[in-house]
Coordinates of C-alpha atoms in Angstrom, one line a residue:
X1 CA 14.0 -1.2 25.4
X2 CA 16.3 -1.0 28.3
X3 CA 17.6 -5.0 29.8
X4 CA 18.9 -5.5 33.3
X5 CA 19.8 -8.6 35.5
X6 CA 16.5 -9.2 36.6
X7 CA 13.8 -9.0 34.1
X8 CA 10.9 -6.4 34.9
X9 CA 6.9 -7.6 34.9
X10 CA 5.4 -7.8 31.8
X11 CA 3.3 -5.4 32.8
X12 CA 5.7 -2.6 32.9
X13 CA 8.2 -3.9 30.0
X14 CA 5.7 -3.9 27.4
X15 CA 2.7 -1.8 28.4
X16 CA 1.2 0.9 26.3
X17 CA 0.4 4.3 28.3
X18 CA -3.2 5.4 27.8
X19 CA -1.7 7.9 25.8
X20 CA 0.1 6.3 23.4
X21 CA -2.7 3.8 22.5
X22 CA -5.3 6.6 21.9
X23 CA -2.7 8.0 19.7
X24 CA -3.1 4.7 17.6
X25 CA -6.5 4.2 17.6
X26 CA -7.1 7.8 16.6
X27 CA -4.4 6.8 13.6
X28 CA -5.7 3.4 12.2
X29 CA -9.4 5.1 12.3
X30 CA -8.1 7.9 9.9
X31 CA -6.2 5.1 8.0
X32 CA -9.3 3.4 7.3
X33 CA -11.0 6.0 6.1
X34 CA -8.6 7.1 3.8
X35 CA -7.7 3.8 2.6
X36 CA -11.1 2.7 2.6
X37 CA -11.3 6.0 0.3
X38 CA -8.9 4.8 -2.6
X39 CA -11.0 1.7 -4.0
X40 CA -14.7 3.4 -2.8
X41 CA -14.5 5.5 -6.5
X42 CA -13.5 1.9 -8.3
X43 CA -17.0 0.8 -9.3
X44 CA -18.6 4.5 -9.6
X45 CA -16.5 5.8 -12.7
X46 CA -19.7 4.8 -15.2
X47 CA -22.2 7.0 -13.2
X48 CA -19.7 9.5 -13.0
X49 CA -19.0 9.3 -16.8
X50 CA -22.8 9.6 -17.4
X51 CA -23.7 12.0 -15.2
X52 CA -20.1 14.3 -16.5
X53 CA -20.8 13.5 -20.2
X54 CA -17.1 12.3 -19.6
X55 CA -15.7 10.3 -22.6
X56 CA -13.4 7.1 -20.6
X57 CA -9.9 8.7 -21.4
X58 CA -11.1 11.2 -19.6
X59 CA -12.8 9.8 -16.5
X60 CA -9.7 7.5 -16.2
X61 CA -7.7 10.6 -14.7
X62 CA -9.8 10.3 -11.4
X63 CA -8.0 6.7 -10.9
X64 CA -4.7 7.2 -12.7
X65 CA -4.2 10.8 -11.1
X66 CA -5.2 9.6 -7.3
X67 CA -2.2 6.9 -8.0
X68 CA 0.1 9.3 -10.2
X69 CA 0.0 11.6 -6.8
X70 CA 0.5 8.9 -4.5
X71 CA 3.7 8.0 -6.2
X72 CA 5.1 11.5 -5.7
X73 CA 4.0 12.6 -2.4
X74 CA 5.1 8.7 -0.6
X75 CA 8.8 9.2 -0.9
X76 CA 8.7 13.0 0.6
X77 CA 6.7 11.8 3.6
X78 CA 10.1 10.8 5.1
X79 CA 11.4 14.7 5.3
X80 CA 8.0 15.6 6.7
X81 CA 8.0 13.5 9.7
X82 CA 11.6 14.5 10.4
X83 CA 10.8 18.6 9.7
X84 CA 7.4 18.9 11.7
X85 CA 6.1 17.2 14.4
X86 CA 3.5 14.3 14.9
X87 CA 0.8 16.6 15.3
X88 CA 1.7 18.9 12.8
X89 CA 1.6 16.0 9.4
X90 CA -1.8 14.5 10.6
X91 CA -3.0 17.9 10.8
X92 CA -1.6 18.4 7.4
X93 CA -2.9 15.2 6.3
X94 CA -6.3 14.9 7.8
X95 CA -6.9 18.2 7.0
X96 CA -5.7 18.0 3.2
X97 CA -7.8 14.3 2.6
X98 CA -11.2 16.2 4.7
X99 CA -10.8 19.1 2.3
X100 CA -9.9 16.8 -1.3
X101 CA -13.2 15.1 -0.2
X102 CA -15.1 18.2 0.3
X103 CA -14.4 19.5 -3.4
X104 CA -15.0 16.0 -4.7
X105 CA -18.7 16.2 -2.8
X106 CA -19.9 19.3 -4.3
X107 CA -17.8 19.2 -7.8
X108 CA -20.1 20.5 -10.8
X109 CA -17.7 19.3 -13.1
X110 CA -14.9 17.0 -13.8
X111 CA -12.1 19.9 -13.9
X112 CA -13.0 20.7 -9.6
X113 CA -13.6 16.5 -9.1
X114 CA -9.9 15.8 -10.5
X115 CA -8.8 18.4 -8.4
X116 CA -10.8 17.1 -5.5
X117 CA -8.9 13.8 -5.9
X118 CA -5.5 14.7 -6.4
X119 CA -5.8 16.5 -3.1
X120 CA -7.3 13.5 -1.5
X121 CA -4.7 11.4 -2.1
X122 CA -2.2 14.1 -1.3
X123 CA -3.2 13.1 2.6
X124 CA -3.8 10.0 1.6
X125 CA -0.3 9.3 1.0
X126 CA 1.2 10.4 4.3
X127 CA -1.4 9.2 6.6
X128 CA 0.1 5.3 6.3
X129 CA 3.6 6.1 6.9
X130 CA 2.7 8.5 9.8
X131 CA 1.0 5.6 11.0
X132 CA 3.7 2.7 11.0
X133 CA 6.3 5.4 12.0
X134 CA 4.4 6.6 15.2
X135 CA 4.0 2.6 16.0
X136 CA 7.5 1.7 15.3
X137 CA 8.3 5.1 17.7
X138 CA 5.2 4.0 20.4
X139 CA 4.8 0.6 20.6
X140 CA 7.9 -1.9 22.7
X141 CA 9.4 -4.6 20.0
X142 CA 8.1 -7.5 21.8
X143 CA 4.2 -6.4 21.3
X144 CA 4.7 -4.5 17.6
X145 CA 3.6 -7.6 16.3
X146 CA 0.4 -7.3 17.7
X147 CA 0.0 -3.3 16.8
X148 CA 0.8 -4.4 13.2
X149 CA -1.8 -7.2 13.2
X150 CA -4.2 -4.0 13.5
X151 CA -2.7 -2.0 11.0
X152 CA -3.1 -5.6 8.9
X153 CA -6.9 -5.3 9.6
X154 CA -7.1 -1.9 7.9
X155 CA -4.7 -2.3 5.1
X156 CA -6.8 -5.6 3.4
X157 CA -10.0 -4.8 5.1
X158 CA -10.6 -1.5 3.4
X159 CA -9.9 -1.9 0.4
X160 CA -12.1 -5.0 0.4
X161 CA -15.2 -3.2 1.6
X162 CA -14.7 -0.3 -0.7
X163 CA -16.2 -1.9 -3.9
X164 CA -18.8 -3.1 -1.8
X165 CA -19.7 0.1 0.0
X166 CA -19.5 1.9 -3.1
X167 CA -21.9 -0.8 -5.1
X168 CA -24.5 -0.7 -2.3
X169 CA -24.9 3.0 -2.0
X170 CA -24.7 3.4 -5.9
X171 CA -28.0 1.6 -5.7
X172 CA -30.0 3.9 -3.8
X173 CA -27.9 7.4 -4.4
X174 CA -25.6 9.4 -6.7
X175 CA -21.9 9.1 -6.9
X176 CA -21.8 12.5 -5.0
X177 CA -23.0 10.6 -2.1
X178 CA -19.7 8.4 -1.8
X179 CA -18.0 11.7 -0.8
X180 CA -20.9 12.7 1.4
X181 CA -20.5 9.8 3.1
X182 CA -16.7 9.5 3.9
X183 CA -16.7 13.3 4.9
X184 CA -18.0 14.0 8.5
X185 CA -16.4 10.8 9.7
X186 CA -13.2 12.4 8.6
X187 CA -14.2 15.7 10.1
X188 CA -14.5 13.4 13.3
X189 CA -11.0 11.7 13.2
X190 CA -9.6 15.1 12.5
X191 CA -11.2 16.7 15.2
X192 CA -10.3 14.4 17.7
X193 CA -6.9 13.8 16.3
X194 CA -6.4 17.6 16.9
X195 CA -7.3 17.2 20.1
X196 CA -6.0 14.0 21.5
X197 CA -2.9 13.4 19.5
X198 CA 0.6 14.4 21.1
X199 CA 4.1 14.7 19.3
X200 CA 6.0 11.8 19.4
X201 CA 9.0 13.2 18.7
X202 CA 10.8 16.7 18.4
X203 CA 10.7 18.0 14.7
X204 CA 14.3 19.5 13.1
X205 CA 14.6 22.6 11.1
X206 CA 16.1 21.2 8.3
X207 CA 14.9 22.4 4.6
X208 CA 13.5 20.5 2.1
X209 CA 16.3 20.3 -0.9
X210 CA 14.5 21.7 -3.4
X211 CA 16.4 19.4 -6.5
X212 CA 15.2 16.0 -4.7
X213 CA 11.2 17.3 -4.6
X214 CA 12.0 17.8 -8.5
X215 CA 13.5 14.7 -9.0
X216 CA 10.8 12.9 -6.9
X217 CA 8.0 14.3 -9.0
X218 CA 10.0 14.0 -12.2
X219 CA 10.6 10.6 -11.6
X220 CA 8.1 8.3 -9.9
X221 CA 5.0 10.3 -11.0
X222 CA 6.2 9.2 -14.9
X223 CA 7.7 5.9 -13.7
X224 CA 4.1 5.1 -12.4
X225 CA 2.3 6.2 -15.5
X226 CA 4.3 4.4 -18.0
X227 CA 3.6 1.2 -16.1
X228 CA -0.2 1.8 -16.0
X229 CA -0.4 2.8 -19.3
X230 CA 2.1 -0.3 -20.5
X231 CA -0.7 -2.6 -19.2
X232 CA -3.6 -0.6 -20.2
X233 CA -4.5 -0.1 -16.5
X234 CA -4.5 3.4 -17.1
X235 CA -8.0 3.3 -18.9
X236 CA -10.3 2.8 -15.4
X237 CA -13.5 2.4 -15.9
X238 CA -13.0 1.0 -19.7
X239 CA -14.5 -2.1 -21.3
X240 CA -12.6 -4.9 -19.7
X241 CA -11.9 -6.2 -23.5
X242 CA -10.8 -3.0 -25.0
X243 CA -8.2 -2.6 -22.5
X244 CA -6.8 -6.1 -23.6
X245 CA -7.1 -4.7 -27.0
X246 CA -5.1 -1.8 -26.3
X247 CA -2.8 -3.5 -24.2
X248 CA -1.9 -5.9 -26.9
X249 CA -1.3 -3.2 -29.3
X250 CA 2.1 -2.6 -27.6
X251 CA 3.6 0.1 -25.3
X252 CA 1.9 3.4 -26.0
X253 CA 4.8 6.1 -27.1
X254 CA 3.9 8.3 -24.6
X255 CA 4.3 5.1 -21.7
X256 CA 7.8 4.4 -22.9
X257 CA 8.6 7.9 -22.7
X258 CA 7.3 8.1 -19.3
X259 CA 9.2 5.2 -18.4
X260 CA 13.0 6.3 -20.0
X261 CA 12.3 10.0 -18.4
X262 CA 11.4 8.1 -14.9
X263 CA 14.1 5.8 -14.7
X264 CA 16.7 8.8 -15.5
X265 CA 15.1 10.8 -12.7
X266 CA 15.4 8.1 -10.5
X267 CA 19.0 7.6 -10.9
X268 CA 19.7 11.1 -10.3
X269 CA 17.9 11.1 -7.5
X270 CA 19.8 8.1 -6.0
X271 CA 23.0 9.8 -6.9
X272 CA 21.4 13.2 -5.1
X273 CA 20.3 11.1 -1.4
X274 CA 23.7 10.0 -1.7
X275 CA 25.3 12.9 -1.2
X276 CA 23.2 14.8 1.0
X277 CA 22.7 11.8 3.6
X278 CA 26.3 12.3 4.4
X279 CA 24.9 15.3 5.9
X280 CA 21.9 13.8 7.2
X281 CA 19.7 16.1 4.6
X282 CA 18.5 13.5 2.6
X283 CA 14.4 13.9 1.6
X284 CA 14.8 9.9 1.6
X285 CA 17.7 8.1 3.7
X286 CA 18.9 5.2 1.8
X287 CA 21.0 4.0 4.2
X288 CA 18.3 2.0 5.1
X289 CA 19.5 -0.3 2.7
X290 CA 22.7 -0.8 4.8
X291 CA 20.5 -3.5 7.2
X292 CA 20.5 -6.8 5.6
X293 CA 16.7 -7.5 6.9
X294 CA 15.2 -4.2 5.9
X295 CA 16.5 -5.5 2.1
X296 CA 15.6 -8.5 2.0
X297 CA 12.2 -7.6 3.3
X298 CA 11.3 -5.0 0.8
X299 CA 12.8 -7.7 -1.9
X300 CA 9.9 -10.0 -1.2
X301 CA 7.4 -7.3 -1.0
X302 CA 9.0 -6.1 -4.5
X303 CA 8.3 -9.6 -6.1
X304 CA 4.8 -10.4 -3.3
X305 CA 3.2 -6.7 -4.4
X306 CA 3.7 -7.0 -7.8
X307 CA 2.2 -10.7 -8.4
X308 CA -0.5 -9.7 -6.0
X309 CA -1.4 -6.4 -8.0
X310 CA -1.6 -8.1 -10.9
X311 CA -4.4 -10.5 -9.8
X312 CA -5.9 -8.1 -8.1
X313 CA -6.1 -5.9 -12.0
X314 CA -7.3 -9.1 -13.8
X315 CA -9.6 -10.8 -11.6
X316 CA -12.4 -8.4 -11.7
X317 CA -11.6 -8.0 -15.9
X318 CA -12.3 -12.1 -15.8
X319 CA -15.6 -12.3 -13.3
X320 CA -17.2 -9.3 -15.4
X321 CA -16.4 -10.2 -19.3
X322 CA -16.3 -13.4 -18.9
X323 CA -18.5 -15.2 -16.1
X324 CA -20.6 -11.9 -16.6
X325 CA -21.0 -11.0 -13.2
X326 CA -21.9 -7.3 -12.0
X327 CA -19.5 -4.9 -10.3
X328 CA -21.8 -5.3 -7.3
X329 CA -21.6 -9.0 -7.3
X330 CA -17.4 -8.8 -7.8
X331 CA -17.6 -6.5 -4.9
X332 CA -19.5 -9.4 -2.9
X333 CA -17.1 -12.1 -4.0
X334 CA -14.0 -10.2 -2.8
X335 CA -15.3 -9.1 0.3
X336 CA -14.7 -12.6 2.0
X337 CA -11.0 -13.0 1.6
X338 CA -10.8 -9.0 3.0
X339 CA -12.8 -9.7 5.9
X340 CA -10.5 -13.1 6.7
X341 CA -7.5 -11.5 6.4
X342 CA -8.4 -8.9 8.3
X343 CA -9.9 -11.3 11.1
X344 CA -6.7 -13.3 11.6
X345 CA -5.0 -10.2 11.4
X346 CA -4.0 -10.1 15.4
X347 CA -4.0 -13.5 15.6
X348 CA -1.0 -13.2 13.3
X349 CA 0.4 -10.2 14.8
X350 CA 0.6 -12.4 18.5
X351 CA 1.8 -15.6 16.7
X352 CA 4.8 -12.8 15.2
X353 CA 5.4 -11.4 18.9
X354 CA 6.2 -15.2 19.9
X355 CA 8.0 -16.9 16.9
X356 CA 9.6 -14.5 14.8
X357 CA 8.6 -13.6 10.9
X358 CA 10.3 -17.1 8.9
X359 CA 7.6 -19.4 10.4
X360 CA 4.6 -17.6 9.6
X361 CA 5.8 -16.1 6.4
X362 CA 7.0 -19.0 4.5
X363 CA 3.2 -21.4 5.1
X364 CA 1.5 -17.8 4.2
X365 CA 3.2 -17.6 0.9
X366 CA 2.5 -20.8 0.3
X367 CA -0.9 -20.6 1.0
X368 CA -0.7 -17.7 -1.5
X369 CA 1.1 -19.6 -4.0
X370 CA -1.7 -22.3 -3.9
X371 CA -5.0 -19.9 -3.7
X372 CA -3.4 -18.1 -6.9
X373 CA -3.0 -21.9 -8.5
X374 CA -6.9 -22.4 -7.9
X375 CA -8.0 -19.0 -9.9
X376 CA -5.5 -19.6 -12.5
X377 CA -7.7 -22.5 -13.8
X378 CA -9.9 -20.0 -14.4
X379 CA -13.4 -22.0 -13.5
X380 CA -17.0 -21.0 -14.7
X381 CA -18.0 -21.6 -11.9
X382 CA -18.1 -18.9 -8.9
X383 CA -17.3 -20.6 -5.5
X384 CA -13.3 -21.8 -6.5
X385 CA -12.6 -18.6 -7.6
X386 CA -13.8 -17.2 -4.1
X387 CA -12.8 -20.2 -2.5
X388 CA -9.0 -19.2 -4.1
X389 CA -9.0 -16.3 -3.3
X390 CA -10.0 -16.8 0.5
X391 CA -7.1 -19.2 0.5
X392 CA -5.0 -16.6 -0.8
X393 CA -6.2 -13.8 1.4
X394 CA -5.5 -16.3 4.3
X395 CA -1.9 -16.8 3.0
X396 CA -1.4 -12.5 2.8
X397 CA -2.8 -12.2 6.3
X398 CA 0.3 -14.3 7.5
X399 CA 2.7 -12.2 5.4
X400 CA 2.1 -8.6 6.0
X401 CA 2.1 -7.8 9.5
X402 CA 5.9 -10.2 9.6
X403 CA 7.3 -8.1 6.5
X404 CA 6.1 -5.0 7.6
X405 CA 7.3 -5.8 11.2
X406 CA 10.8 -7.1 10.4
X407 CA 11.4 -4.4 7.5
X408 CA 10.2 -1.8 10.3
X409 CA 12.0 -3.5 13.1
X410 CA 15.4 -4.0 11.6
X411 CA 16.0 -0.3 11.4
X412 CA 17.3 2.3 14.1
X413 CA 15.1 4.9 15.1
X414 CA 16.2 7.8 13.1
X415 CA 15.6 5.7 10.0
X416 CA 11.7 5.0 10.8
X417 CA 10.0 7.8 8.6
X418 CA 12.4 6.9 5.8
X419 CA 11.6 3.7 6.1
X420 CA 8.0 3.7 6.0
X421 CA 8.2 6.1 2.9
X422 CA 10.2 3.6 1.2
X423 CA 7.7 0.5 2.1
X424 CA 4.6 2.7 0.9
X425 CA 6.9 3.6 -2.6
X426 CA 7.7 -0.2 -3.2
X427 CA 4.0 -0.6 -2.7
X428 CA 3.2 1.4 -5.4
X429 CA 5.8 1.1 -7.8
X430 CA 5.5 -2.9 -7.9
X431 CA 2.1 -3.0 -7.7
X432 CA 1.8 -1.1 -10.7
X433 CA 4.6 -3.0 -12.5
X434 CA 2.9 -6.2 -11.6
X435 CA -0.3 -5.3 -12.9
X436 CA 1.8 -3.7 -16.1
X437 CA 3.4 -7.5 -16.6
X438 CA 0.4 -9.6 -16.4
X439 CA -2.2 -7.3 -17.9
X440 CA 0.1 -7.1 -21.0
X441 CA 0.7 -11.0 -21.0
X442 CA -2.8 -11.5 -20.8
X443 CA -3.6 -9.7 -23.6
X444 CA -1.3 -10.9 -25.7
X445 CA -2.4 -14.5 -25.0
X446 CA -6.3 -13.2 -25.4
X447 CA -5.1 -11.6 -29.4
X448 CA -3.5 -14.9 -29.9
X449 CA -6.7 -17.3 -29.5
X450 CA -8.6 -14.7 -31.3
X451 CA -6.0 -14.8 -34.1
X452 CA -6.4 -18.6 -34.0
X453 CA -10.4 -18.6 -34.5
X454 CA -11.1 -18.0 -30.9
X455 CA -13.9 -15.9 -29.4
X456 CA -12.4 -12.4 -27.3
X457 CA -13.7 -14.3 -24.2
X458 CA -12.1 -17.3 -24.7
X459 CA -9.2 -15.3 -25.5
X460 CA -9.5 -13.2 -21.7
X461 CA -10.1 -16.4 -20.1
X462 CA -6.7 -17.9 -21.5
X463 CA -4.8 -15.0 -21.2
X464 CA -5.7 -14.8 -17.2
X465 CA -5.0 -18.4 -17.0
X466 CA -1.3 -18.0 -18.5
X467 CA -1.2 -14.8 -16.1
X468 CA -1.8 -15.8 -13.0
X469 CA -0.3 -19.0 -13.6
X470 CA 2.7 -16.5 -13.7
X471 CA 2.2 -15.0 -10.8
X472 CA 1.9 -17.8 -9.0
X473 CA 5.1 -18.9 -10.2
X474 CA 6.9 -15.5 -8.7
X475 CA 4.7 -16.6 -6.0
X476 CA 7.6 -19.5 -5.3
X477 CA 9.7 -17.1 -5.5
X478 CA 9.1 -15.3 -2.8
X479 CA 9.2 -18.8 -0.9
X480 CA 12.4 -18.5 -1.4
X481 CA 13.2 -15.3 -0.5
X482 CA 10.9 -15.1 2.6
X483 CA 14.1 -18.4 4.0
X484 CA 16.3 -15.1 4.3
X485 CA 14.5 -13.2 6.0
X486 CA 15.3 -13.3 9.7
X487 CA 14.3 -12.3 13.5
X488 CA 15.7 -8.9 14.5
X489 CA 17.9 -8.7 16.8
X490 CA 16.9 -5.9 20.2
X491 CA 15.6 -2.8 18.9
X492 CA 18.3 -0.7 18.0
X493 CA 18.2 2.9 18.8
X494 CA 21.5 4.1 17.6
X495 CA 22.2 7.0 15.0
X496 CA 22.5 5.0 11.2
X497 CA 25.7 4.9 10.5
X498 CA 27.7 4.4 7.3
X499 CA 27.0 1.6 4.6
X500 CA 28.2 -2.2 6.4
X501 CA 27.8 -0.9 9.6
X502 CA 24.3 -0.3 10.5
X503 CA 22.9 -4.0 10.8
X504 CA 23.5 -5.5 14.4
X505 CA 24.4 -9.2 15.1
X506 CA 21.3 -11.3 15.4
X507 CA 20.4 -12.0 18.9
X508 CA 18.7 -15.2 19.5
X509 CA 15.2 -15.3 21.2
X510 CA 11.9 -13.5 20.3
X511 CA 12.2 -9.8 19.0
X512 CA 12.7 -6.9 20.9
X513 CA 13.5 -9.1 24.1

């Protein structure tokens, strides 16, 4: 954003053209639906399983391939926004998630269903950093604040009415009908997207190194697995007990395999960006590490993600087994902190605009911190787990529109696609590293009380205890992160430029003004 001696009107600084907002909306409806998509299957895999004959090693491929895919697609999504144009990847996206959900709809069989979802979340995984790229590239720095507080609303609304969704037509319909229902609204948003979107920016020929797709796939897809199947979490659907069991059997083989082959991958691939962003080639630009803010940022959400994931995994395992509640009533009980969160989204977003991330970040992790504390005392009674998890919800809606902002925010414009591919990666890779950690402490605390004469549920309702009482402990930690995190200087527009010279000097006042 331009300054001059004599401030413009509001009006004209910061407006959105007609354009750009319908570009948006059209964007955060498409989100939602495919968001909305990924937890909508979460209380459907026992239908499925009866309705397939599907043994549960089997049916757990519809969950743990959706997430394997979405690890490996993320961190190309970076390349694609720089090689085609804004039209061009929703078309690809919308138009791979419309026809993913089309196969799923009409599968006979589970072969054509797991094919159905891995395609799915194929568009799944671009359509979020297409979405906080085209804002960062849309929206002036003084209102993204605001435009983030929306993309709040579908992030942790969603996911919170999926279960919900998915429990209340379950009741009256087959599984099939989940897909039937998502489907023509995303024929809709891909219609209209085709219609109404316009490029945002220019797309460059530049080809796709062929070595860094390998490595990509070679790397986080078995990085991700070996997490999930560390903690267990890679049995969905199973008997909440038996996946304690298995989980405190130790590491499968095949997990720490995944693991060792991941982390190798990795490294190479590190070593391979390295190289070819010195020719501005790279599938993901790390330079983006260079800006102070954008690092400390994705620190926290390293530590936030992965306590948060790891609740999220263990809090359904505790309402079911032990308070014996059905998936339909867990569904309920979440849906109030989703719905807050997402309601004080944009309040949020406008508080950001005014007073920078630090203020808002460090009372929301607190708030986290504490509605973590409440659950972790694992009650028999329903109302303080939902009242915990409300307060925690509350606390999250104060942390994700700043962190997203400021990581965003902090980098110049030819680094936004790289940088959104590298916030939806860290989402995934903690997440399931979180829930890795504190389902496997869990169930080592649940085979120790049985060990010691306890019942199994007595043994889940310790082991959650000592869990989350964990993860509200890295909660503080990211307290103390979140005091290093600070306001971005005016949006910087300039080409990145080698390591220790990218970040600007802080400017005081809001951001982007």
């Amino acid at each position: 954003m331009s300054r001059s001696t004599r401030p413009a009107p509001p009006s004209a600084v910061d407006r959105i053209s007609p354009r750009d907002r319908s570009v948006i909306i059209l964007l955060l409806i498409s989100a939602f639906v495919v968001i909305l998509n990924e937890t909508i299957l979460s209380v459907a895999l026992p239908p499925i399983m009866d309705d397939l004959d599907l043994a549960e090693t089997t049916a757990q491929w519809l969950t743990t391939g959706f997430m394997l895919t979405m690890a490996v697609v993320i961190p190309t999504t970076g390349y694609l926004m720089g090689r085609f144009t804004t039209r061009q990847v929703f078309a690809l996206a919308m138009t791979t998630f419309t026809v993913g959900t089309t196969i799923c709809a009409v599968s006979p069989t589970f072969t054509p269903l797991l094919i159905g979802r891995i395609v799915q979340a194929s568009g799944t995984a671009v359509m979020m950093p297409l979405l906080m790229t085209t804002v960062m590239n849309l929206v002036p720095a003084s209102r993204r604040g605001q435009v983030m507080g929306n993309i709040a609303i579908v992030i942790s609304v969603a996911p919170a009415m999926g279960p919900t969704i998915s429990g209340l037509v379950l009741s009256v319909a087959p599984w099939r009908a989940l897909f039937v229902l998502v489907l023509p609204i995303a024929v809709i948003a891909l219609a209209l997207g085709l219609r109404r979107i316009e490029n945002v920016d220019e797309s460059s020929p530049q080809p796709a190194d062929l070595l860094s797709v390998l490595l990509v796939g070679v790397g986080f897809g078995p990085l991700v697995y070996g997490l999930t199947g560390i903690s267990g979490g890679g049995h969905g659907g199973a008997d909440a007990a038996d996946v304690a069991d298995v989980a405190a059997e130790g590491p499968p083989t095949a997990a720490v395999v995944c693991l060792v082959l991941g982390a190798v991958s990795l490294a190479l691939f590190v070593l391979r960006q390295l190289s070819l962003q010195k020719r501005d080639r790279a599938l993901l630009d790390l330079r983006t590490f260079t800006t102070k803010n954008f690092t400390v940022a994705v620190s926290l959400m390293v530590v936030m993600m992965g306590a948060m994931f790891g609740v999220v995994v263990l809090l359904p395992i505790y309402l079911q087994k032990v308070l014996e509640l059905s998936t339909l009533s867990v569904g309920l009980m979440m849906l109030p902190g989703g719905l807050a969160m997402g309601l004080l989204a944009p309040l949020v977003g406008r508080l950001f605009d005014r007073v920078g991330p630090r203020p808002l970040l460090v009372p929301g992790l607190v708030a986290v911190v504490i509605g973590i504390g409440i659950m972790s005392r694992v009650p028999e009674q329903v109302w303080p787990i939902v009242a915990g998890h409300v307060v925690m919800s509350l606390g999250l809606a104060f942390v994700f529109t700043p962190l997203m902002t400021t990581a965003m925010g902090s980098l110049p414009r030819p680094l936004y696609p790289h940088g959104s591919a590298i916030v939806g990666t860290v989402q995934q890779v903690a997440g399931a590293a979180g829930a890795a950690l504190l389902v496997s402490i869990m169930a080592r605390v649940a085979a120790g009380t049985v060990a010691d004469g306890g019942t199994r549920l007595e043994g889940i309702a310790s082991g959650t205890s000592v869990a989350f009482t964990l993860s509200a402990s890295l909660g503080l930690v990211t307290v103390v992160i979140a005091l290093f995190v600070r306001r971005n200087p005016p949006e910087v527009t300039a080409a990145p430029e080698p390591a220790g010279e990218s970040e600007a000097p802080e400017a005081p006042g809001p951001s982007g003004r």
